[in-house]
PDB file of C-alpha atoms in Angstrom:
ATOM      1  CA  ALA A   1      36.924  -9.747 -19.422  1.00  0.00           C
ATOM      2  CA  GLY A   2      33.185  -9.366 -20.141  1.00  0.00           C
ATOM      3  CA  SER A   3      32.071 -10.405 -16.644  1.00  0.00           C
ATOM      4  CA  ARG A   4      33.444  -7.339 -14.817  1.00  0.00           C
ATOM      5  CA  MET A   5      31.007  -4.850 -13.401  1.00  0.00           C
ATOM      6  CA  PRO A   6      31.235  -1.324 -14.886  1.00  0.00           C
ATOM      7  CA  PHE A   7      31.157   0.098 -11.360  1.00  0.00           C
ATOM      8  CA  PRO A   8      32.128  -1.301  -7.954  1.00  0.00           C
ATOM      9  CA  LEU A   9      29.298  -2.694  -5.847  1.00  0.00           C
ATOM     10  CA  PRO A  10      28.936  -1.632  -2.217  1.00  0.00           C
ATOM     11  CA  PRO A  11      30.253  -4.168   0.315  1.00  0.00           C
ATOM     12  CA  PHE A  12      26.771  -5.148   1.522  1.00  0.00           C
ATOM     13  CA  HIS A  13      25.436  -6.256  -1.886  1.00  0.00           C
ATOM     14  CA  ARG A  14      25.482  -9.971  -1.073  1.00  0.00           C
ATOM     15  CA  GLY A  15      23.315  -9.863   2.034  1.00  0.00           C
ATOM     16  CA  LEU A  16      20.889  -7.131   0.986  1.00  0.00           C
ATOM     17  CA  ARG A  17      17.282  -8.278   0.754  1.00  0.00           C
ATOM     18  CA  THR A  18      14.328  -5.950   0.707  1.00  0.00           C
ATOM     19  CA  THR A  19      11.573  -8.529   1.064  1.00  0.00           C
ATOM     20  CA  GLY A  20      11.491 -12.152   2.012  1.00  0.00           C
ATOM     21  CA  PRO A  21      10.725 -14.900  -0.465  1.00  0.00           C
ATOM     22  CA  LYS A  22       7.067 -15.390  -1.284  1.00  0.00           C
ATOM     23  CA  HIS A  23       5.722 -18.695  -0.028  1.00  0.00           C
ATOM     24  CA  ASN A  24       2.239 -19.388  -1.300  1.00  0.00           C
ATOM     25  CA  PRO A  25       0.247 -21.903   0.695  1.00  0.00           C
ATOM     26  CA  ILE A  26      -0.385 -25.155  -1.137  1.00  0.00           C
ATOM     27  CA  PHE A  27      -4.146 -24.570  -1.356  1.00  0.00           C
ATOM     28  CA  ILE A  28      -3.549 -21.339  -3.316  1.00  0.00           C
ATOM     29  CA  ARG A  29      -1.329 -23.181  -5.769  1.00  0.00           C
ATOM     30  CA  ILE A  30      -3.860 -25.973  -6.155  1.00  0.00           C
ATOM     31  CA  GLY A  31      -6.657 -23.418  -6.645  1.00  0.00           C
ATOM     32  CA  ALA A  32      -4.647 -21.645  -9.361  1.00  0.00           C
ATOM     33  CA  VAL A  33      -4.009 -24.920 -11.179  1.00  0.00           C
ATOM     34  CA  ILE A  34      -7.676 -25.895 -11.025  1.00  0.00           C
ATOM     35  CA  ALA A  35      -8.834 -22.447 -12.183  1.00  0.00           C
ATOM     36  CA  GLY A  36      -6.376 -22.542 -15.088  1.00  0.00           C
ATOM     37  CA  ARG A  37      -7.523 -25.977 -16.186  1.00  0.00           C
ATOM     38  CA  ILE A  38     -11.185 -24.980 -15.969  1.00  0.00           C
ATOM     39  CA  ALA A  39     -10.518 -21.854 -18.045  1.00  0.00           C
ATOM     40  CA  ARG A  40      -8.534 -23.814 -20.632  1.00  0.00           C
ATOM     41  CA  SER A  41     -11.223 -26.482 -20.989  1.00  0.00           C
ATOM     42  CA  TRP A  42     -13.926 -23.790 -21.303  1.00  0.00           C
ATOM     43  CA  VAL A  43     -11.992 -22.035 -24.090  1.00  0.00           C
ATOM     44  CA  LYS A  44     -11.367 -25.347 -25.882  1.00  0.00           C
ATOM     45  CA  GLU A  45     -15.081 -26.147 -25.681  1.00  0.00           C
ATOM     46  CA  GLN A  46     -16.030 -22.727 -27.053  1.00  0.00           C
ATOM     47  CA  LEU A  47     -13.526 -22.993 -29.911  1.00  0.00           C
ATOM     48  CA  LYS A  48     -14.402 -26.550 -30.942  1.00  0.00           C
ATOM     49  CA  GLY A  49     -14.918 -26.654 -34.723  1.00  0.00           C
ATOM     50  CA  VAL A  50     -13.716 -23.074 -35.260  1.00  0.00           C
ATOM     51  CA  PRO A  51     -11.025 -22.630 -37.938  1.00  0.00           C
ATOM     52  CA  ARG A  52      -7.508 -21.778 -36.730  1.00  0.00           C
ATOM     53  CA  GLN A  53      -7.536 -18.172 -38.020  1.00  0.00           C
ATOM     54  CA  ARG A  54     -10.900 -17.508 -36.342  1.00  0.00           C
ATOM     55  CA  ARG A  55      -9.605 -19.072 -33.124  1.00  0.00           C
ATOM     56  CA  ARG A  56      -6.709 -16.648 -33.062  1.00  0.00           C
ATOM     57  CA  LEU A  57      -9.060 -13.686 -33.478  1.00  0.00           C
ATOM     58  CA  TYR A  58     -11.321 -15.040 -30.748  1.00  0.00           C
ATOM     59  CA  VAL A  59      -8.414 -15.360 -28.291  1.00  0.00           C
ATOM     60  CA  ILE A  60      -7.155 -11.864 -29.161  1.00  0.00           C
ATOM     61  CA  GLY A  61     -10.664 -10.544 -28.525  1.00  0.00           C
ATOM     62  CA  LEU A  62     -10.817 -12.296 -25.152  1.00  0.00           C
ATOM     63  CA  VAL A  63      -7.455 -10.822 -24.152  1.00  0.00           C
ATOM     64  CA  ALA A  64      -8.583  -7.352 -25.254  1.00  0.00           C
ATOM     65  CA  VAL A  65     -11.831  -7.602 -23.270  1.00  0.00           C
ATOM     66  CA  PHE A  66     -10.026  -8.873 -20.179  1.00  0.00           C
ATOM     67  CA  THR A  67      -7.403  -6.113 -20.425  1.00  0.00           C
ATOM     68  CA  GLY A  68     -10.044  -3.436 -20.917  1.00  0.00           C
ATOM     69  CA  ALA A  69     -12.163  -4.699 -18.031  1.00  0.00           C
ATOM     70  CA  SER A  70      -9.109  -4.845 -15.749  1.00  0.00           C
ATOM     71  CA  GLY A  71      -8.140  -1.300 -16.696  1.00  0.00           C
ATOM     72  CA  LEU A  72     -11.675  -0.062 -16.103  1.00  0.00           C
ATOM     73  CA  VAL A  73     -11.940  -1.706 -12.688  1.00  0.00           C
ATOM     74  CA  GLY A  74      -8.482  -0.416 -11.716  1.00  0.00           C
ATOM     75  CA  GLY A  75      -9.372   3.090 -12.878  1.00  0.00           C
ATOM     76  CA  ILE A  76     -12.606   3.096 -10.900  1.00  0.00           C
ATOM     77  CA  TYR A  77     -10.775   1.847  -7.793  1.00  0.00           C
ATOM     78  CA  TYR A  78      -8.196   4.618  -8.207  1.00  0.00           C
ATOM     79  CA  TRP A  79     -10.838   7.306  -8.761  1.00  0.00           C
ATOM     80  CA  VAL A  80     -12.910   6.194  -5.755  1.00  0.00           C
ATOM     81  CA  ASN A  81      -9.836   6.332  -3.476  1.00  0.00           C
ATOM     82  CA  LEU A  82      -8.719   9.854  -4.400  1.00  0.00           C
ATOM     83  CA  VAL A  83      -8.735  12.045  -1.298  1.00  0.00           C
ATOM     84  CA  PRO A  84      -7.983  15.786  -1.099  1.00  0.00           C
ATOM     85  CA  CYS A  85      -4.799  16.657   0.782  1.00  0.00           C
ATOM     86  CA  PRO A  86      -5.683  18.842   3.803  1.00  0.00           C
ATOM     87  CA  ILE A  87      -2.690  21.170   3.295  1.00  0.00           C
ATOM     88  CA  THR A  88      -2.459  21.646  -0.481  1.00  0.00           C
ATOM     89  CA  GLY A  89      -5.988  20.668  -1.505  1.00  0.00           C
ATOM     90  CA  ARG A  90      -4.669  18.462  -4.317  1.00  0.00           C
ATOM     91  CA  LEU A  91      -6.061  14.976  -4.813  1.00  0.00           C
ATOM     92  CA  ARG A  92      -3.924  12.024  -3.739  1.00  0.00           C
ATOM     93  CA  PHE A  93      -4.475   8.262  -3.833  1.00  0.00           C
ATOM     94  CA  LEU A  94      -5.024   6.601  -0.449  1.00  0.00           C
ATOM     95  CA  SER A  95      -6.169   3.001  -0.421  1.00  0.00           C
ATOM     96  CA  THR A  96      -6.625   2.854   3.362  1.00  0.00           C
ATOM     97  CA  SER A  97      -8.923   4.948   5.513  1.00  0.00           C
ATOM     98  CA  ARG A  98      -7.727   7.113   8.391  1.00  0.00           C
ATOM     99  CA  SER A  99      -9.253   4.735  10.947  1.00  0.00           C
ATOM    100  CA  ALA A 100      -7.495   1.739   9.348  1.00  0.00           C
ATOM    101  CA  GLU A 101      -4.160   3.601   9.483  1.00  0.00           C
ATOM    102  CA  LEU A 102      -4.678   4.437  13.160  1.00  0.00           C
ATOM    103  CA  GLU A 103      -5.546   0.809  13.920  1.00  0.00           C
ATOM    104  CA  MET A 104      -2.389  -0.412  12.145  1.00  0.00           C
ATOM    105  CA  ALA A 105      -0.280   2.172  14.015  1.00  0.00           C
ATOM    106  CA  LYS A 106      -1.751   1.007  17.323  1.00  0.00           C
ATOM    107  CA  GLU A 107      -0.937  -2.634  16.525  1.00  0.00           C
ATOM    108  CA  VAL A 108       2.634  -1.762  15.495  1.00  0.00           C
ATOM    109  CA  SER A 109       3.104   0.298  18.656  1.00  0.00           C
ATOM    110  CA  GLU A 110       1.911  -2.573  20.837  1.00  0.00           C
ATOM    111  CA  GLN A 111       4.185  -5.021  19.002  1.00  0.00           C
ATOM    112  CA  GLN A 112       7.202  -2.720  19.458  1.00  0.00           C
ATOM    113  CA  ALA A 113       6.412  -2.319  23.149  1.00  0.00           C
ATOM    114  CA  LYS A 114       6.371  -6.131  23.506  1.00  0.00           C
ATOM    115  CA  THR A 115       9.668  -6.405  21.609  1.00  0.00           C
ATOM    116  CA  PHE A 116      11.302  -3.771  23.800  1.00  0.00           C
ATOM    117  CA  ALA A 117      10.012  -5.468  26.942  1.00  0.00           C
ATOM    118  CA  THR A 118      11.336  -8.890  25.923  1.00  0.00           C
ATOM    119  CA  LYS A 119      14.766  -7.508  24.948  1.00  0.00           C
ATOM    120  CA  GLY A 120      15.018  -5.337  28.052  1.00  0.00           C
ATOM    121  CA  ILE A 121      15.204  -2.064  26.091  1.00  0.00           C
ATOM    122  CA  LYS A 122      14.027   0.906  28.131  1.00  0.00           C
ATOM    123  CA  ALA A 123      12.916   4.335  26.934  1.00  0.00           C
ATOM    124  CA  LEU A 124      14.701   7.458  28.084  1.00  0.00           C
ATOM    125  CA  PRO A 125      13.094   9.338  30.982  1.00  0.00           C
ATOM    126  CA  SER A 126      11.245  12.512  29.965  1.00  0.00           C
ATOM    127  CA  ASP A 127      13.746  14.765  31.809  1.00  0.00           C
ATOM    128  CA  ASP A 128      16.776  13.338  29.945  1.00  0.00           C
ATOM    129  CA  PRO A 129      18.594  15.969  27.813  1.00  0.00           C
ATOM    130  CA  LYS A 130      18.277  13.822  24.663  1.00  0.00           C
ATOM    131  CA  ALA A 131      14.524  13.429  25.161  1.00  0.00           C
ATOM    132  CA  ARG A 132      14.134  17.202  25.712  1.00  0.00           C
ATOM    133  CA  ARG A 133      16.114  17.929  22.542  1.00  0.00           C
ATOM    134  CA  VAL A 134      13.946  15.565  20.491  1.00  0.00           C
ATOM    135  CA  ARG A 135      10.810  17.183  21.941  1.00  0.00           C
ATOM    136  CA  ARG A 136      12.082  20.683  20.956  1.00  0.00           C
ATOM    137  CA  ILE A 137      12.929  19.553  17.413  1.00  0.00           C
ATOM    138  CA  CYS A 138       9.511  17.919  16.985  1.00  0.00           C
ATOM    139  CA  ALA A 139       7.766  21.057  18.285  1.00  0.00           C
ATOM    140  CA  LYS A 140       9.640  23.157  15.678  1.00  0.00           C
ATOM    141  CA  LEU A 141       8.709  20.722  12.925  1.00  0.00           C
ATOM    142  CA  ILE A 142       5.045  20.730  13.919  1.00  0.00           C
ATOM    143  CA  LYS A 143       5.050  24.526  14.159  1.00  0.00           C
ATOM    144  CA  GLY A 144       6.604  24.747  10.686  1.00  0.00           C
ATOM    145  CA  VAL A 145       3.928  22.503   9.172  1.00  0.00           C
ATOM    146  CA  HIS A 146       1.037  24.533  10.599  1.00  0.00           C
TER     147      HIS A 146
END
């Protein structure tokens, strides 16, 4: 009786995946293991002969310094990447430059063109009624933004 869901799930819940599984290359795993062992041996060496209560304080201090440094670096990265919005003038966070976005868009466009060519998908001709309707809608949207 306790295993029932309080609400029904949609029919697609079993096959829904937003991202694929993360597969780290073996050299990244090995590097993480080595870095962890080096860090652990360094801490053990630094704490050799230190009483247990002092050791605990030392580790708490290290965690606090690491957390503070991470927060500071993250805050600086965020502050450096604040860009004013051209329409509203408010600041927004953008981690990629305009040129990088255009380059990515170009690559995606080329990849889609290759995919369409291999699958035999063709675009509508420019005089097709559907294409004209889309063009009119886009023109209204662009006019509304400016």
